[in-house]
Short mmCIF file of C-alpha atoms in Angstrom, two decimals:
data_model
loop_
_atom_site.label_atom_id
_atom_site.label_comp_id
_atom_site.label_asym_id
_atom_site.label_seq_id
_atom_site.Cartn_x
_atom_site.Cartn_y
_atom_site.Cartn_z
CA MET A 1 -7.65 17.02 15.88
CA VAL A 2 -8.81 21.34 16.04
CA GLU A 3 -10.60 23.45 15.04
CA ARG A 4 -9.74 26.96 16.26
CA ASP A 5 -10.04 30.88 15.87
CA SER A 6 -8.17 34.26 16.35
CA GLY A 7 -9.22 37.31 17.51
CA GLY A 8 -12.79 36.40 16.02
CA VAL A 9 -10.99 35.59 12.99
CA ASP A 10 -11.90 32.04 11.83
CA ARG A 11 -8.47 30.33 11.07
CA ARG A 12 -9.66 28.81 7.76
CA SER A 13 -11.29 31.63 6.86
CA VAL A 14 -8.72 34.12 6.44
CA LEU A 15 -6.71 31.85 4.61
CA LYS A 16 -8.59 31.46 1.88
CA THR A 17 -8.82 34.48 1.55
CA ILE A 18 -6.08 35.13 1.37
CA GLY A 19 -6.47 32.93 -1.25
CA ALA A 20 -7.94 34.63 -2.27
CA GLY A 21 -6.41 37.38 -3.36
CA ALA A 22 -3.50 35.79 -4.79
CA VAL A 23 -5.96 34.22 -6.74
CA ALA A 24 -7.15 37.84 -8.06
CA ALA A 25 -3.20 38.80 -8.57
CA THR A 26 -2.10 35.98 -10.70
CA GLY A 27 -5.34 34.46 -11.74
CA THR A 28 -4.13 30.74 -10.19
CA VAL A 29 -5.65 28.61 -8.28
CA ALA A 30 -2.42 28.93 -5.78
CA THR A 31 -3.55 25.25 -5.02
CA SER A 32 -3.42 23.80 -7.93
CA GLY A 33 -2.27 23.73 -11.45
CA ALA A 34 0.53 21.07 -13.16
CA ALA A 35 4.22 22.27 -15.13
CA ALA A 36 4.14 23.00 -18.79
CA ALA A 37 5.84 21.02 -20.49
CA ASP A 38 7.05 19.93 -24.15
CA GLU A 39 4.34 17.54 -25.53
CA SER A 40 6.95 15.31 -27.12
CA GLY A 41 7.66 15.11 -23.29
CA GLU A 42 11.53 14.83 -23.38
CA HIS A 43 11.79 18.17 -20.77
CA TYR A 44 10.27 20.25 -18.78
CA HIS A 45 9.95 23.93 -18.06
CA ASN A 46 10.23 25.31 -14.12
CA PRO A 47 8.97 25.81 -11.90
CA VAL A 48 6.97 22.66 -12.23
CA GLY A 49 4.39 23.89 -9.22
CA PRO A 50 1.94 24.08 -8.49
CA ILE A 51 1.69 27.29 -6.12
CA GLY A 52 2.14 27.52 -2.90
CA PHE A 53 4.91 23.59 -2.51
CA GLY A 54 6.72 25.68 -0.69
CA ASP A 55 8.83 22.59 1.78
CA VAL A 56 8.69 20.52 -0.34
CA THR A 57 9.29 16.48 0.12
CA VAL A 58 8.21 14.03 -2.21
CA ILE A 59 7.62 9.99 -2.27
CA GLN A 60 6.52 7.15 -4.75
CA ASP A 61 3.33 5.29 -4.22
CA GLN A 62 4.73 2.24 -2.93
CA SER A 63 2.11 -0.93 -3.99
CA ASP A 64 2.71 -3.27 -6.03
CA ASP A 65 0.99 -1.59 -9.04
CA GLY A 66 1.86 1.57 -8.26
CA ASP A 67 3.55 3.72 -10.46
CA ALA A 68 3.01 7.56 -9.57
CA TYR A 69 4.96 9.90 -7.05
CA TYR A 70 2.77 12.53 -4.77
CA ALA A 71 4.50 15.57 -3.40
CA TYR A 72 3.52 17.07 0.01
CA GLY A 73 4.39 20.93 0.74
CA THR A 74 3.97 23.63 3.96
CA GLU A 75 0.71 24.28 4.98
CA THR A 76 -1.09 26.38 2.16
CA PRO A 77 -3.85 29.44 1.71
CA LYS A 78 -5.86 26.36 1.19
CA ASP A 79 -4.82 23.46 3.21
CA ILE A 80 -2.76 21.80 5.95
CA VAL A 81 0.09 20.21 4.11
CA PRO A 82 -1.55 20.19 0.20
CA ILE A 83 -1.25 16.69 -1.58
CA ALA A 84 0.34 16.58 -5.21
CA ARG A 85 0.20 14.45 -8.28
CA SER A 86 1.91 13.48 -11.11
CA GLU A 87 3.44 10.33 -13.39
CA ASP A 88 6.96 11.70 -14.14
CA LEU A 89 7.87 13.48 -12.17
CA ALA A 90 8.03 16.50 -13.90
CA ASN A 91 4.12 17.30 -14.36
CA TRP A 92 2.27 18.55 -11.18
CA GLU A 93 -1.51 18.46 -9.70
CA TYR A 94 -2.72 19.28 -6.76
CA ILE A 95 -5.51 16.64 -5.41
CA ALA A 96 -6.48 16.87 -1.91
CA PRO A 97 -5.12 18.39 2.14
CA ALA A 98 -2.43 15.56 4.42
CA LEU A 99 -4.51 17.01 6.93
CA GLU A 100 -8.36 17.85 7.00
CA GLU A 101 -7.60 19.02 10.71
CA TYR A 102 -4.82 21.17 12.93
CA PRO A 103 -3.43 18.61 15.25
CA ASP A 104 -4.88 18.43 19.00
CA TRP A 105 -1.16 18.84 20.73
CA ARG A 106 -1.65 22.11 21.33
CA ASP A 107 -4.20 24.72 21.14
CA GLU A 108 -2.35 27.91 19.63
CA GLU A 109 -4.08 30.07 18.04
CA ASP A 110 -0.99 31.16 15.78
CA ALA A 111 0.62 27.01 15.77
CA GLY A 112 0.88 26.39 11.83
CA VAL A 113 2.48 23.29 10.22
CA TRP A 114 5.41 23.13 7.88
CA ALA A 115 7.64 21.55 6.49
CA PRO A 116 6.64 18.29 6.29
CA ASP A 117 8.09 14.92 5.04
CA ILE A 118 7.46 11.76 3.93
CA ASN A 119 8.43 8.32 4.30
CA TYR A 120 7.20 4.95 4.14
CA TYR A 121 8.06 2.62 6.75
CA ASP A 122 7.19 -0.70 8.07
CA GLY A 123 4.47 -0.65 5.27
CA ARG A 124 2.98 2.37 6.12
CA TYR A 125 3.58 5.84 4.54
CA HIS A 126 4.97 8.19 7.10
CA LEU A 127 4.15 11.73 7.49
CA TYR A 128 6.24 13.61 9.68
CA TYR A 129 5.68 17.13 9.85
CA SER A 130 6.72 20.86 12.48
CA TYR A 131 4.68 22.21 14.51
CA SER A 132 5.29 25.44 16.21
CA THR A 133 5.00 29.00 15.90
CA TRP A 134 6.35 32.29 15.70
CA GLY A 135 9.27 32.71 16.95
CA SER A 136 10.25 29.08 18.18
CA GLN A 137 9.58 29.51 21.46
CA ASP A 138 6.91 27.64 23.44
CA ASN A 139 8.25 24.63 22.77
CA PRO A 140 7.63 23.23 18.97
CA GLY A 141 7.32 20.46 18.06
CA ILE A 142 7.49 17.57 14.84
CA GLY A 143 4.24 15.38 14.65
CA LEU A 144 3.40 12.11 12.83
CA ALA A 145 0.80 10.87 10.36
CA THR A 146 0.57 7.98 8.99
CA ALA A 147 -1.58 5.92 6.65
CA ASP A 148 -2.91 2.91 4.32
CA SER A 149 -2.28 5.38 0.76
CA PRO A 150 0.10 8.36 -0.20
CA ASP A 151 -2.94 9.98 -1.28
CA GLY A 152 -4.18 10.04 2.53
CA PRO A 153 -6.05 10.08 4.67
CA PHE A 154 -3.87 10.23 7.12
CA GLU A 155 -3.79 9.80 11.12
CA ASP A 156 -1.54 11.49 12.89
CA GLN A 157 -0.59 10.45 16.07
CA GLY A 158 0.93 13.33 18.19
CA PRO A 159 4.11 14.62 19.24
CA VAL A 160 7.98 12.48 17.69
CA PHE A 161 9.14 14.63 20.09
CA ARG A 162 9.62 18.13 21.17
CA ALA A 163 11.34 20.81 21.87
CA GLU A 164 11.51 20.42 25.11
CA ASP A 165 11.96 16.59 26.13
CA LEU A 166 15.36 17.68 23.92
CA GLY A 167 16.51 20.67 25.70
CA MET A 168 16.59 22.46 22.95
CA THR A 169 14.50 25.19 20.68
CA ASN A 170 12.98 25.11 16.62
CA CYS A 171 12.34 21.62 16.78
CA ILE A 172 10.77 21.56 13.82
CA ASP A 173 11.99 20.90 10.04
CA GLY A 174 12.64 17.25 10.15
CA GLU A 175 14.29 14.82 8.28
CA PHE A 176 13.65 11.16 8.59
CA ARG A 177 16.32 8.05 7.63
CA VAL A 178 16.46 4.67 7.61
CA VAL A 179 20.82 4.09 8.25
CA ASP A 180 21.94 0.22 9.10
CA GLY A 181 18.30 -0.34 9.92
CA THR A 182 18.44 2.79 13.31
CA PRO A 183 15.70 4.77 12.50
CA TYR A 184 16.43 8.99 13.00
CA MET A 185 15.31 12.26 12.49
CA VAL A 186 17.51 14.89 11.00
CA TRP A 187 15.84 19.07 12.07
CA GLY A 188 17.20 22.18 13.56
CA SER A 189 15.83 25.69 12.11
CA TRP A 190 17.71 29.11 13.19
CA TYR A 191 19.40 27.36 16.70
CA GLY A 192 21.76 24.29 14.52
CA ILE A 193 20.66 21.05 12.56
CA HIS A 194 20.49 18.04 14.82
CA GLY A 195 20.22 14.78 15.35
CA VAL A 196 18.91 11.95 17.34
CA GLU A 197 17.28 8.19 17.02
CA LEU A 198 13.88 7.29 17.24
CA THR A 199 12.26 4.02 18.78
CA GLU A 200 11.85 1.35 16.65
CA GLY A 201 8.34 2.68 15.54
CA ALA A 202 9.80 5.17 14.61
CA ASP A 203 7.42 7.42 16.19
CA ASP A 204 8.81 8.79 19.60
CA TYR A 205 13.02 9.42 20.93
CA VAL A 206 15.49 7.33 22.01
CA GLU A 207 17.10 9.35 24.81
CA GLU A 208 19.96 10.52 24.76
CA THR A 209 21.56 10.12 21.62
CA ASP A 210 21.18 13.59 19.82
CA PHE A 211 24.41 14.95 17.42
CA HIS A 212 25.15 17.72 16.66
CA LEU A 213 25.15 18.42 12.79
CA ALA A 214 25.74 22.20 11.37
CA GLY A 215 26.15 25.44 12.83
CA ASP A 216 23.38 28.39 13.73
CA MET A 217 21.05 30.37 10.69
CA ARG A 218 20.56 27.24 8.82
CA GLU A 219 17.92 24.41 8.58
CA GLY A 220 16.22 22.35 6.30
CA GLY A 221 18.62 19.11 6.75
CA MET A 222 18.15 17.05 4.46
CA VAL A 223 21.10 13.56 4.24
CA ILE A 224 21.52 11.14 1.02
CA GLU A 225 23.77 8.26 1.08
CA GLU A 226 26.23 8.08 -2.85
CA ASN A 227 29.62 8.01 -3.23
CA ASP A 228 30.32 6.62 -0.80
CA TYR A 229 29.20 9.71 1.48
CA TYR A 230 26.83 10.85 3.34
CA TYR A 231 25.61 15.01 1.67
CA LEU A 232 24.06 16.80 4.09
CA PHE A 233 22.40 19.34 2.12
CA TYR A 234 20.56 22.89 3.88
CA SER A 235 19.25 25.87 3.48
CA THR A 236 20.52 29.52 4.71
CA GLY A 237 19.37 32.85 4.15
CA HIS A 238 17.06 34.98 5.03
CA CYS A 239 13.98 32.96 3.00
CA CYS A 240 9.98 34.15 3.11
CA ASP A 241 10.20 37.73 1.77
CA GLY A 242 9.67 37.38 -1.55
CA TYR A 243 12.25 39.24 -3.85
CA ASP A 244 13.96 40.34 -0.71
CA SER A 245 15.36 36.30 0.38
CA THR A 246 17.99 36.08 -0.05
CA TYR A 247 17.42 31.82 0.75
CA GLU A 248 20.72 29.97 -1.13
CA VAL A 249 21.38 25.55 -0.47
CA GLU A 250 24.86 24.43 0.93
CA VAL A 251 26.22 21.08 2.06
CA GLY A 252 28.87 18.96 2.79
CA ARG A 253 29.30 15.69 3.10
CA SER A 254 31.30 13.09 6.06
CA GLU A 255 32.04 8.88 5.56
CA SER A 256 29.72 9.57 8.43
CA PHE A 257 25.96 8.80 9.48
CA THR A 258 26.31 11.53 13.05
CA GLY A 259 29.51 13.60 10.76
CA PRO A 260 31.31 15.62 11.05
CA TYR A 261 30.67 17.38 8.42
CA TYR A 262 33.16 18.98 5.78
CA ASN A 263 32.34 21.78 2.75
CA GLN A 264 33.73 21.65 -0.06
CA ASN A 265 36.36 24.60 1.98
CA GLY A 266 36.78 21.91 4.18
CA THR A 267 35.16 23.83 7.26
CA ASP A 268 32.99 21.63 9.70
CA LEU A 269 29.81 22.62 9.68
CA ARG A 270 29.09 23.26 13.54
CA GLU A 271 31.26 26.27 12.96
CA LEU A 272 29.47 28.14 10.87
CA ASN A 273 26.68 30.47 12.17
CA GLU A 274 26.65 32.83 9.97
CA HIS A 275 23.75 32.81 7.01
CA ASN A 276 25.32 32.09 3.36
CA SER A 277 29.06 31.40 4.59
CA GLY A 278 29.35 28.57 3.10
CA VAL A 279 29.64 26.98 0.39
CA ALA A 280 26.90 26.83 -2.40
CA VAL A 281 25.60 24.34 -4.50
CA LEU A 282 21.75 26.51 -5.35
CA SER A 283 21.64 30.13 -5.20
CA ALA A 284 18.88 32.89 -7.49
CA THR A 285 19.06 34.60 -9.96
CA ASP A 286 17.45 37.16 -11.37
CA ARG A 287 13.93 34.76 -12.40
CA PHE A 288 14.88 32.60 -9.79
CA THR A 289 14.59 34.27 -6.24
CA GLY A 290 16.26 32.30 -2.53
CA PRO A 291 15.39 28.39 -3.81
CA GLY A 292 15.68 26.84 -0.34
CA HIS A 293 14.44 24.04 1.49
CA ASN A 294 15.19 21.10 -0.74
CA THR A 295 14.50 17.35 -0.93
CA ALA A 296 16.20 15.28 -2.91
CA TYR A 297 15.33 11.43 -4.97
CA GLN A 298 16.31 8.57 -7.09
CA ASP A 299 14.99 8.36 -9.69
CA GLU A 300 13.90 4.11 -11.07
CA ASN A 301 18.33 4.65 -13.89
CA GLY A 302 19.56 6.23 -9.89
CA ASP A 303 19.87 9.67 -10.87
CA TRP A 304 19.52 12.34 -8.36
CA TRP A 305 17.04 14.73 -8.43
CA MET A 306 16.49 17.84 -6.23
CA PHE A 307 13.08 19.19 -4.90
CA TYR A 308 12.98 22.84 -3.71
CA HIS A 309 11.18 25.99 -3.26
CA VAL A 310 11.16 29.04 -4.90
CA GLU A 311 10.44 32.26 -3.44
CA ALA A 312 8.77 34.10 -6.26
CA THR A 313 9.66 34.01 -9.32
CA ALA A 314 9.77 36.99 -12.19
CA GLU A 315 6.72 35.90 -13.03
CA ARG A 316 4.99 36.59 -9.44
CA GLU A 317 5.97 36.82 -5.60
CA VAL A 318 5.17 33.36 -4.27
CA ARG A 319 6.58 30.58 -3.70
CA THR A 320 6.56 27.36 -6.10
CA MET A 321 8.25 23.42 -6.75
CA MET A 322 10.88 22.65 -8.45
CA VAL A 323 12.94 20.73 -9.37
CA ASP A 324 17.29 19.28 -11.43
CA ARG A 325 18.83 17.21 -11.49
CA ILE A 326 22.42 16.84 -9.48
CA GLN A 327 25.38 15.53 -10.27
CA TRP A 328 29.26 14.67 -9.61
CA ASP A 329 32.39 16.61 -10.17
CA ASP A 330 35.02 14.46 -10.10
CA ASP A 331 35.70 15.05 -6.62
CA ASP A 332 32.21 13.75 -6.11
CA TRP A 333 31.01 16.88 -4.79
CA PRO A 334 27.53 18.09 -5.88
CA VAL A 335 26.66 20.34 -8.69
CA VAL A 336 22.71 20.32 -8.84
CA ALA A 337 21.18 21.87 -12.31
CA CYS A 338 25.01 22.50 -14.38
CA ASN A 339 26.03 25.08 -12.65
CA GLY A 340 24.23 25.84 -9.54
CA TYR A 341 21.40 27.87 -10.21
CA PRO A 342 18.22 26.86 -11.59
CA SER A 343 17.15 25.86 -15.44
CA ALA A 344 14.50 26.92 -16.89
CA SER A 345 14.57 23.96 -18.59
CA SER A 346 15.41 20.83 -18.65
CA PRO A 347 14.77 16.51 -18.89
CA VAL A 348 12.25 15.24 -17.32
CA PRO A 349 14.16 12.81 -14.76
CA GLY A 350 13.68 8.70 -16.57
CA SER A 351 13.63 9.56 -19.71
CA GLY A 352 17.51 9.39 -20.58
CA GLU A 353 20.78 10.11 -19.89
CA PHE A 354 21.38 14.17 -19.26
CA ASP A 355 23.08 16.41 -21.11
CA CYS A 356 24.14 20.00 -20.22
CA GLU A 357 24.76 20.30 -23.34
CA SER A 358 21.88 19.45 -24.79
CA ASP A 359 18.48 21.43 -25.86
CA ALA A 360 16.69 19.93 -23.42
CA PHE A 361 18.79 22.60 -20.76
CA GLU A 362 18.51 25.29 -20.53
CA SER A 363 19.57 27.64 -17.97
CA SER A 364 18.19 29.85 -16.21
CA VAL A 365 21.12 32.19 -15.39
CA SER A 366 23.40 33.36 -18.15
CA GLU A 367 26.10 35.44 -18.18
CA GLY A 368 26.02 39.12 -14.76
CA THR A 369 22.43 37.55 -13.84
CA ALA A 370 22.67 35.98 -11.03
CA THR A 371 21.34 37.47 -8.07
CA ALA A 372 24.17 37.73 -5.44
CA THR A 373 23.05 36.37 -1.53
CA GLY A 374 23.42 39.06 1.22
CA THR A 375 23.20 37.94 5.48
CA ALA A 376 19.34 37.88 6.76
CA THR A 377 19.53 40.91 10.09
CA ALA A 378 16.19 39.22 11.66
CA ASP A 379 15.67 39.37 15.11
CA PRO A 380 13.43 35.29 16.20
CA THR A 381 12.13 37.25 19.53
CA GLU A 382 10.70 39.67 17.11
CA THR A 383 7.27 40.06 17.48
CA PRO A 384 6.26 40.14 13.23
CA THR A 385 3.41 42.28 11.94
CA ALA A 386 0.98 42.28 9.35
CA THR A 387 3.63 45.77 8.03
CA GLN A 388 6.68 42.53 8.42
CA THR A 389 4.57 40.51 5.95
CA THR A 390 4.19 42.97 2.95
CA THR A 391 6.99 43.20 -0.01
CA THR A 392 7.26 45.69 -1.67
CA SER A 393 10.07 45.67 -3.40
CA GLY A 394 11.24 43.16 -6.94
CA THR A 395 10.32 43.05 -10.37
CA GLY A 396 7.96 40.79 -10.90
CA ASP A 397 4.10 41.56 -10.71
CA GLY A 398 2.85 39.16 -8.94
CA MET A 399 0.99 39.55 -5.09
CA SER A 400 2.93 38.03 -2.85
CA VAL A 401 0.71 36.16 -0.97
CA PHE A 402 2.34 38.35 2.53
CA GLY A 403 1.03 41.65 1.25
CA GLY A 404 -2.61 40.04 1.04
CA VAL A 405 -2.03 39.73 4.76
CA ALA A 406 -0.80 42.78 5.29
CA ALA A 407 -4.17 44.54 3.74
CA LEU A 408 -6.12 41.81 6.50
CA GLY A 409 -4.48 42.77 9.18
CA THR A 410 -2.67 41.83 12.09
CA ALA A 411 -5.17 38.72 13.09
CA ALA A 412 -3.71 37.82 9.62
CA VAL A 413 -0.62 37.26 10.03
CA GLY A 414 -1.77 35.19 13.29
CA ALA A 415 -3.90 33.24 11.51
CA LEU A 416 -0.94 32.58 9.04
CA GLY A 417 0.71 31.00 11.33
CA HIS A 418 3.98 30.38 8.29
CA GLY A 419 5.05 33.22 6.60
CA ARG A 420 7.39 36.13 7.91
CA ASP A 421 6.97 34.30 11.38
CA ARG A 422 9.36 30.91 10.81
CA ASP A 423 11.83 33.70 8.08
CA ALA A 424 12.15 34.97 11.46
CA ASN A 425 14.29 31.80 12.89
CA GLY A 426 15.93 31.62 9.37
CA ASP A 427 12.93 29.15 8.86
CA SER A 428 11.24 27.98 5.35
CA SER A 429 7.27 28.65 5.84
CA ASP A 430 4.83 29.07 3.03
#
């Protein structure tokens, strides 16, 4: 594990400075806090917080007496993979970082740890993470850290694979799955979503087993099995740009895990190569900007819940964790939050039968207030500057974390390593 600096600026010091700026502007500690729930405990309010949990992944404690849930997010101004804990999937509190130091298998000063994926496999907690820099042309990869407990400490095990191993770039945004006893990794950002078989220990890849799942301008692939189908959810659009973000979640399904996957229009996902060109199941509103990079969790009642982040809220231009129910229409296609837009409030997971007409459910969109999405135009080979990291549009009063970066100069941009850096690839990051 390593500590790094960038141009004489200590990386973690810069990140903490950025976090302090966000605190000054919002009055909230960037990596702590809990969701606001009603006193009866029957419903919760989005966002469920804490701030900074982009690219969220969730698991329940697998010990015999464990009943708590744990969430992990992309690197924040304070932590390398922060961890939050909850008793009900709706009220979350920050507890600790999963990694105390940066993994030592790459030495670029501006490399960032992004998009974790938590799993319980072979008796241990496996936390997969992306390790990359701007443009992802410098042999990015997906690494593995393991622990005996969901709150760590996690010990780094090194890379599972890197771009040069598989002959393709942007090996980030990993999603671990076990299908019929065989472990796989789904990954990809900007240059398609792909999959590959892993070895029995799930710490290495099997040569010549990779397969193509979806086209370019897509990332953060996540697969669940339901209704005799495999559903591939992924994010598309412009992330990481605050109120200007056009991030949203689309979906396709297949009878086979390895595909091909088709969307509701019958389009093979491998043929989609433009942002926001598929069929969205979760889109922005004027209250919640850029919903994306989701995971899904099935509660004890068998109900599916989508965890994701928004790029900004009406009150604050910073990433925040959200959760909404996934239901299924008559043709077995997913419907998120009753109407495809983030909810403002919803029944607490596991609290009973979910009813879109109940007083506990409130959408964040009313007629005519949904936010239209556009097409991202970022160049993946472009070099980031402090100016690029500043968001100047929008209606919220909160300070953009990236605006704080601009104030600190280009050294801070390199130290952050996970803001608009990844956005040039269409990838999600905090």
